[in-house]
CSV table of N, CA and C in Angstrom, one decimal:
chain,number,residue,atom,x,y,z
G,1,UNK,N,-49.5,-38.3,-22.0
G,1,UNK,CA,-48.6,-37.2,-22.0
G,1,UNK,C,-47.7,-37.3,-23.2
G,2,UNK,N,-47.8,-36.4,-24.1
G,2,UNK,CA,-47.0,-36.4,-25.4
G,2,UNK,C,-45.7,-35.7,-25.2
G,3,UNK,N,-44.7,-36.2,-25.9
G,3,UNK,CA,-43.4,-35.5,-25.9
G,3,UNK,C,-43.3,-34.5,-27.0
G,4,UNK,N,-42.9,-33.3,-26.5
G,4,UNK,CA,-42.9,-32.2,-27.5
G,4,UNK,C,-41.8,-32.4,-28.5
G,5,UNK,N,-41.9,-31.9,-29.7
G,5,UNK,CA,-40.9,-32.1,-30.7
G,5,UNK,C,-39.6,-31.5,-30.3
G,6,UNK,N,-39.6,-30.4,-29.6
G,6,UNK,CA,-38.4,-29.8,-29.1
G,6,UNK,C,-37.6,-30.7,-28.2
G,7,UNK,N,-38.3,-31.3,-27.3
G,7,UNK,CA,-37.7,-32.2,-26.3
G,7,UNK,C,-37.1,-33.4,-27.0
G,8,UNK,N,-37.9,-33.9,-28.0
G,8,UNK,CA,-37.4,-35.1,-28.8
G,8,UNK,C,-36.2,-34.7,-29.6
G,9,UNK,N,-36.2,-33.6,-30.2
G,9,UNK,CA,-35.1,-33.1,-31.0
G,9,UNK,C,-33.8,-32.9,-30.1
G,10,UNK,N,-34.0,-32.4,-28.9
G,10,UNK,CA,-32.9,-32.2,-28.0
G,10,UNK,C,-32.3,-33.6,-27.5
G,11,UNK,N,-33.2,-34.5,-27.2
G,11,UNK,CA,-32.8,-35.8,-26.8
G,11,UNK,C,-32.0,-36.5,-27.9
G,12,UNK,N,-32.5,-36.4,-29.2
G,12,UNK,CA,-31.8,-37.0,-30.3
G,12,UNK,C,-30.4,-36.4,-30.5
G,13,UNK,N,-30.4,-35.1,-30.4
G,13,UNK,CA,-29.0,-34.4,-30.5
G,13,UNK,C,-28.1,-34.8,-29.5
G,14,UNK,N,-28.6,-35.0,-28.2
G,14,UNK,CA,-27.7,-35.4,-27.1
G,14,UNK,C,-27.2,-36.8,-27.4
G,15,UNK,N,-28.1,-37.7,-27.9
G,15,UNK,CA,-27.6,-39.1,-28.2
G,15,UNK,C,-26.5,-39.1,-29.3
G,16,UNK,N,-26.8,-38.2,-30.3
G,16,UNK,CA,-25.8,-38.2,-31.5
G,16,UNK,C,-24.5,-37.6,-30.9
G,17,UNK,N,-24.6,-36.6,-30.1
G,17,UNK,CA,-23.4,-36.0,-29.5
G,17,UNK,C,-22.6,-37.0,-28.7
G,18,UNK,N,-23.3,-37.8,-27.9
G,18,UNK,CA,-22.7,-38.9,-27.0
G,18,UNK,C,-22.0,-39.9,-27.9
G,19,UNK,N,-22.6,-40.3,-29.0
G,19,UNK,CA,-22.1,-41.2,-30.0
G,19,UNK,C,-20.8,-40.7,-30.6
G,20,UNK,N,-20.8,-39.4,-30.9
G,20,UNK,CA,-19.5,-38.8,-31.5
G,20,UNK,C,-18.4,-38.8,-30.5
G,21,UNK,N,-18.8,-38.4,-29.2
G,21,UNK,CA,-17.7,-38.4,-28.2
G,21,UNK,C,-17.2,-39.8,-28.0
G,22,UNK,N,-18.1,-40.8,-27.9
G,22,UNK,CA,-17.6,-42.2,-27.7
G,22,UNK,C,-16.7,-42.6,-28.9
G,23,UNK,N,-17.0,-42.3,-30.1
G,23,UNK,CA,-16.1,-42.7,-31.2
G,23,UNK,C,-14.8,-42.0,-31.1
G,24,UNK,N,-14.8,-40.7,-30.7
G,24,UNK,CA,-13.5,-40.0,-30.5
G,24,UNK,C,-12.7,-40.6,-29.5
G,25,UNK,N,-13.3,-41.0,-28.4
G,25,UNK,CA,-12.5,-41.7,-27.3
G,25,UNK,C,-12.0,-43.0,-27.8
G,26,UNK,N,-12.8,-43.8,-28.5
G,26,UNK,CA,-12.3,-45.0,-29.0
G,26,UNK,C,-11.1,-44.8,-30.0
G,27,UNK,N,-11.2,-43.8,-30.8
G,27,UNK,CA,-10.1,-43.6,-31.8
G,27,UNK,C,-8.8,-43.2,-31.0
G,28,UNK,N,-9.0,-42.4,-30.0
G,28,UNK,CA,-7.9,-41.9,-29.2
G,28,UNK,C,-7.2,-43.0,-28.5
G,29,UNK,N,-8.0,-43.9,-28.0
G,29,UNK,CA,-7.4,-45.1,-27.3
G,29,UNK,C,-6.8,-46.0,-28.2
G,30,UNK,N,-7.2,-46.2,-29.4
G,30,UNK,CA,-6.7,-47.1,-30.4
G,30,UNK,C,-5.4,-46.5,-31.0
G,31,UNK,N,-5.3,-45.2,-31.0
G,31,UNK,CA,-4.1,-44.6,-31.6
G,31,UNK,C,-2.9,-44.8,-30.7
G,32,UNK,N,-1.8,-45.3,-31.3
G,32,UNK,CA,-0.6,-45.4,-30.5
G,32,UNK,C,0.0,-44.1,-30.0
G,33,UNK,N,0.6,-44.1,-28.9
G,33,UNK,CA,1.2,-42.9,-28.3
G,33,UNK,C,2.3,-42.4,-29.2
G,34,UNK,N,2.4,-41.1,-29.3
G,34,UNK,CA,3.5,-40.5,-30.2
G,34,UNK,C,4.8,-40.8,-29.5
G,35,UNK,N,5.7,-41.3,-30.4
G,35,UNK,CA,7.1,-41.6,-29.8
G,35,UNK,C,7.8,-40.2,-29.8
G,36,UNK,N,8.6,-40.1,-28.7
G,36,UNK,CA,9.4,-39.0,-28.6
G,36,UNK,C,8.8,-37.8,-27.8
G,37,UNK,N,7.5,-38.0,-27.5
G,37,UNK,CA,6.8,-36.9,-26.8
G,37,UNK,C,7.0,-37.2,-25.3
G,38,UNK,N,7.6,-36.2,-24.7
G,38,UNK,CA,7.9,-36.3,-23.3
G,38,UNK,C,6.8,-36.0,-22.4
G,39,UNK,N,6.8,-36.3,-21.1
G,39,UNK,CA,5.8,-35.9,-20.2
G,39,UNK,C,5.7,-34.4,-20.1
G,40,UNK,N,6.9,-33.7,-20.2
G,40,UNK,CA,6.9,-32.2,-20.1
G,40,UNK,C,6.1,-31.6,-21.3
G,41,UNK,N,6.3,-32.2,-22.5
G,41,UNK,CA,5.6,-31.7,-23.7
G,41,UNK,C,4.1,-31.9,-23.6
G,42,UNK,N,3.7,-33.1,-23.1
G,42,UNK,CA,2.3,-33.4,-22.9
G,42,UNK,C,1.7,-32.5,-21.9
G,43,UNK,N,2.4,-32.3,-20.8
G,43,UNK,CA,1.9,-31.4,-19.7
G,43,UNK,C,1.8,-30.0,-20.2
G,44,UNK,N,2.8,-29.5,-20.9
G,44,UNK,CA,2.8,-28.1,-21.4
G,44,UNK,C,1.6,-27.9,-22.3
G,45,UNK,N,1.4,-28.9,-23.3
G,45,UNK,CA,0.3,-28.8,-24.2
G,45,UNK,C,-1.1,-28.8,-23.5
G,46,UNK,N,-1.2,-29.6,-22.5
G,46,UNK,CA,-2.5,-29.6,-21.8
G,46,UNK,C,-2.7,-28.3,-21.0
G,47,UNK,N,-1.7,-27.8,-20.4
G,47,UNK,CA,-1.8,-26.5,-19.7
G,47,UNK,C,-2.1,-25.4,-20.7
G,48,UNK,N,-1.6,-25.4,-21.9
G,48,UNK,CA,-1.9,-24.4,-22.9
G,48,UNK,C,-3.4,-24.5,-23.3
G,49,UNK,N,-3.9,-25.7,-23.4
G,49,UNK,CA,-5.3,-25.9,-23.8
G,49,UNK,C,-6.2,-25.3,-22.7
G,50,UNK,N,-5.9,-25.6,-21.4
G,50,UNK,CA,-6.7,-25.1,-20.3
G,50,UNK,C,-6.6,-23.6,-20.3
G,51,UNK,N,-5.4,-23.0,-20.5
G,51,UNK,CA,-5.3,-21.6,-20.5
G,51,UNK,C,-6.2,-21.0,-21.6
G,52,UNK,N,-6.2,-21.6,-22.8
G,52,UNK,CA,-7.0,-21.2,-23.9
G,52,UNK,C,-8.5,-21.2,-23.6
G,53,UNK,N,-8.9,-22.3,-22.9
G,53,UNK,CA,-10.3,-22.4,-22.4
G,53,UNK,C,-10.7,-21.3,-21.4
G,54,UNK,N,-9.7,-21.0,-20.5
G,54,UNK,CA,-10.0,-19.9,-19.5
G,54,UNK,C,-10.1,-18.6,-20.2
G,55,UNK,N,-9.2,-18.3,-21.2
G,55,UNK,CA,-9.3,-17.0,-22.0
G,55,UNK,C,-10.6,-16.9,-22.7
G,56,UNK,N,-11.0,-18.0,-23.4
G,56,UNK,CA,-12.3,-18.0,-24.1
G,56,UNK,C,-13.4,-17.8,-23.2
G,57,UNK,N,-13.4,-18.4,-22.0
G,57,UNK,CA,-14.4,-18.2,-21.0
G,57,UNK,C,-14.5,-16.7,-20.7
G,58,UNK,N,-13.4,-16.1,-20.4
G,58,UNK,CA,-13.4,-14.6,-20.0
G,58,UNK,C,-14.0,-13.8,-21.2
G,59,UNK,N,-13.6,-14.1,-22.4
G,59,UNK,CA,-14.2,-13.4,-23.6
G,59,UNK,C,-15.7,-13.6,-23.7
G,60,UNK,N,-16.1,-14.8,-23.5
G,60,UNK,CA,-17.6,-15.1,-23.6
G,60,UNK,C,-18.3,-14.4,-22.5
G,61,UNK,N,-17.8,-14.3,-21.3
G,61,UNK,CA,-18.5,-13.7,-20.2
G,61,UNK,C,-18.5,-12.1,-20.5
G,62,UNK,N,-17.5,-11.6,-21.0
G,62,UNK,CA,-17.5,-10.1,-21.4
G,62,UNK,C,-18.5,-9.9,-22.5
G,63,UNK,N,-18.5,-10.8,-23.5
G,63,UNK,CA,-19.4,-10.6,-24.6
G,63,UNK,C,-20.9,-10.6,-24.1
G,64,UNK,N,-21.1,-11.5,-23.2
G,64,UNK,CA,-22.5,-11.6,-22.7
G,64,UNK,C,-22.9,-10.5,-21.8
G,65,UNK,N,-21.9,-10.0,-21.0
G,65,UNK,CA,-22.1,-8.9,-20.1
G,65,UNK,C,-22.4,-7.6,-20.8
G,66,UNK,N,-21.7,-7.4,-22.0
G,66,UNK,CA,-21.9,-6.2,-22.8
G,66,UNK,C,-23.0,-6.3,-23.8
G,67,UNK,N,-23.7,-7.4,-23.8
G,67,UNK,CA,-24.9,-7.6,-24.7
G,67,UNK,C,-24.5,-8.0,-26.1
G,68,UNK,N,-23.3,-8.3,-26.4
G,68,UNK,CA,-22.9,-8.7,-27.8
G,68,UNK,C,-23.5,-10.0,-28.1
G,69,UNK,N,-23.7,-10.9,-27.2
G,69,UNK,CA,-24.4,-12.2,-27.4
G,69,UNK,C,-25.4,-12.5,-26.4
G,70,UNK,N,-26.4,-13.2,-26.7
G,70,UNK,CA,-27.5,-13.6,-25.8
G,70,UNK,C,-27.5,-15.1,-25.6
G,71,UNK,N,-26.6,-15.8,-26.1
G,71,UNK,CA,-26.6,-17.3,-26.0
G,71,UNK,C,-26.2,-17.8,-24.6
G,72,UNK,N,-27.1,-17.9,-23.7
G,72,UNK,CA,-26.8,-18.3,-22.3
G,72,UNK,C,-26.4,-19.8,-22.3
G,73,UNK,N,-27.0,-20.6,-23.1
G,73,UNK,CA,-26.7,-22.0,-23.1
G,73,UNK,C,-25.2,-22.3,-23.4
G,74,UNK,N,-24.7,-21.7,-24.5
G,74,UNK,CA,-23.3,-21.9,-24.9
G,74,UNK,C,-22.4,-21.3,-23.8
G,75,UNK,N,-22.8,-20.2,-23.2
G,75,UNK,CA,-21.9,-19.6,-22.2
G,75,UNK,C,-21.9,-20.5,-21.0
G,76,UNK,N,-22.9,-21.1,-20.6
G,76,UNK,CA,-23.0,-22.0,-19.4
G,76,UNK,C,-22.2,-23.3,-19.7
G,77,UNK,N,-22.4,-23.8,-20.9
G,77,UNK,CA,-21.6,-25.0,-21.3
G,77,UNK,C,-20.1,-24.8,-21.3
G,78,UNK,N,-19.7,-23.7,-21.8
G,78,UNK,CA,-18.3,-23.4,-21.8
G,78,UNK,C,-17.8,-23.1,-20.4
G,79,UNK,N,-18.6,-22.4,-19.6
G,79,UNK,CA,-18.2,-22.2,-18.2
G,79,UNK,C,-17.9,-23.5,-17.5
G,80,UNK,N,-18.8,-24.5,-17.7
G,80,UNK,CA,-18.6,-25.8,-17.1
G,80,UNK,C,-17.5,-26.5,-17.6
G,81,UNK,N,-17.2,-26.5,-18.9
G,81,UNK,CA,-16.0,-27.1,-19.5
G,81,UNK,C,-14.7,-26.5,-18.9
G,82,UNK,N,-14.7,-25.2,-18.9
G,82,UNK,CA,-13.5,-24.5,-18.4
G,82,UNK,C,-13.3,-24.8,-16.9
G,83,UNK,N,-14.3,-24.9,-16.2
G,83,UNK,CA,-14.2,-25.2,-14.7
G,83,UNK,C,-13.8,-26.6,-14.5
G,84,UNK,N,-14.3,-27.6,-15.3
G,84,UNK,CA,-13.8,-28.9,-15.2
G,84,UNK,C,-12.4,-29.1,-15.5
G,85,UNK,N,-12.0,-28.4,-16.6
G,85,UNK,CA,-10.6,-28.5,-17.1
G,85,UNK,C,-9.7,-28.0,-16.0
G,86,UNK,N,-10.1,-26.9,-15.4
G,86,UNK,CA,-9.2,-26.3,-14.3
G,86,UNK,C,-9.2,-27.2,-13.1
G,87,UNK,N,-10.3,-27.8,-12.7
G,87,UNK,CA,-10.4,-28.8,-11.6
G,87,UNK,C,-9.4,-29.9,-11.8
G,88,UNK,N,-9.5,-30.5,-13.1
G,88,UNK,CA,-8.7,-31.6,-13.4
G,88,UNK,C,-7.2,-31.2,-13.4
G,89,UNK,N,-6.9,-30.1,-13.9
G,89,UNK,CA,-5.5,-29.6,-13.9
G,89,UNK,C,-5.0,-29.4,-12.4
G,90,UNK,N,-5.8,-28.9,-11.6
G,90,UNK,CA,-5.5,-28.8,-10.2
G,90,UNK,C,-5.2,-30.1,-9.5
G,91,UNK,N,-6.1,-31.1,-9.9
G,91,UNK,CA,-5.9,-32.4,-9.3
G,91,UNK,C,-4.6,-33.1,-9.8
G,92,UNK,N,-4.3,-32.9,-11.0
G,92,UNK,CA,-3.0,-33.4,-11.6
G,92,UNK,C,-1.9,-32.8,-10.9
G,93,UNK,N,-1.9,-31.5,-10.7
G,93,UNK,CA,-0.9,-30.7,-10.0
G,93,UNK,C,-0.7,-31.3,-8.6
G,94,UNK,N,-1.8,-31.5,-7.9
G,94,UNK,CA,-1.7,-32.0,-6.6
G,94,UNK,C,-1.0,-33.4,-6.5
G,95,UNK,N,-1.4,-34.2,-7.5
G,95,UNK,CA,-0.8,-35.6,-7.5
G,95,UNK,C,0.7,-35.5,-7.8
G,96,UNK,N,1.1,-34.6,-8.8
G,96,UNK,CA,2.5,-34.5,-9.1
G,96,UNK,C,3.3,-34.0,-7.9
G,97,UNK,N,2.8,-33.0,-7.2
G,97,UNK,CA,3.5,-32.5,-6.0
G,97,UNK,C,3.6,-33.6,-4.9
G,98,UNK,N,2.5,-34.3,-4.8
G,98,UNK,CA,2.5,-35.4,-3.7
G,98,UNK,C,3.5,-36.5,-4.1
G,99,UNK,N,3.6,-36.8,-5.3
G,99,UNK,CA,4.6,-37.8,-5.8
G,99,UNK,C,6.0,-37.2,-5.6
G,100,UNK,N,6.2,-36.0,-5.9
G,100,UNK,CA,7.5,-35.4,-5.8
G,100,UNK,C,7.9,-35.4,-4.3
G,101,UNK,N,7.0,-35.1,-3.4
G,101,UNK,CA,7.3,-35.1,-2.0
G,101,UNK,C,7.7,-36.5,-1.5
G,102,UNK,N,6.9,-37.5,-2.1
G,102,UNK,CA,7.3,-38.9,-1.7
G,102,UNK,C,8.7,-39.3,-2.2
G,103,UNK,N,9.0,-38.8,-3.4
G,103,UNK,CA,10.3,-39.1,-3.9
G,103,UNK,C,11.5,-38.4,-3.0
G,104,UNK,N,11.2,-37.2,-2.6
G,104,UNK,CA,12.2,-36.5,-1.8
G,104,UNK,C,12.4,-37.2,-0.5
G,105,UNK,N,11.3,-37.8,0.1
G,105,UNK,CA,11.4,-38.4,1.4
G,105,UNK,C,12.2,-39.7,1.3
G,106,UNK,N,12.2,-40.3,0.1
G,106,UNK,CA,12.9,-41.6,0.0
G,106,UNK,C,14.4,-41.5,0.3
G,107,UNK,N,14.9,-42.6,0.9
G,107,UNK,CA,16.3,-42.6,1.2
G,107,UNK,C,16.9,-43.6,0.3
G,108,UNK,N,18.0,-43.2,-0.4
G,108,UNK,CA,18.6,-44.1,-1.3
G,108,UNK,C,19.9,-44.7,-0.8
């Protein structure tokens, strides 16, 4: 059974993409944290990014529905990214609220 050139090309592209992601993560971990950046600023920036992803998702869905674009693959990839970002944001919100409730229950 021979491997088609399209499948081989897709596999090579996926490997290259994984390598780029791995190098970005390594660079991010090696970079020291910005001094002076508060938790609020970090959280606000992250929420803005998630909001931008949700807005782009809505725009891409509308463009696909109206026939402006036919790229189903990019649409599905972006839908998954936006969904994952929203799920992670919801999980962080839940943990923050849980921690807040624990702090409120503490007696000093």
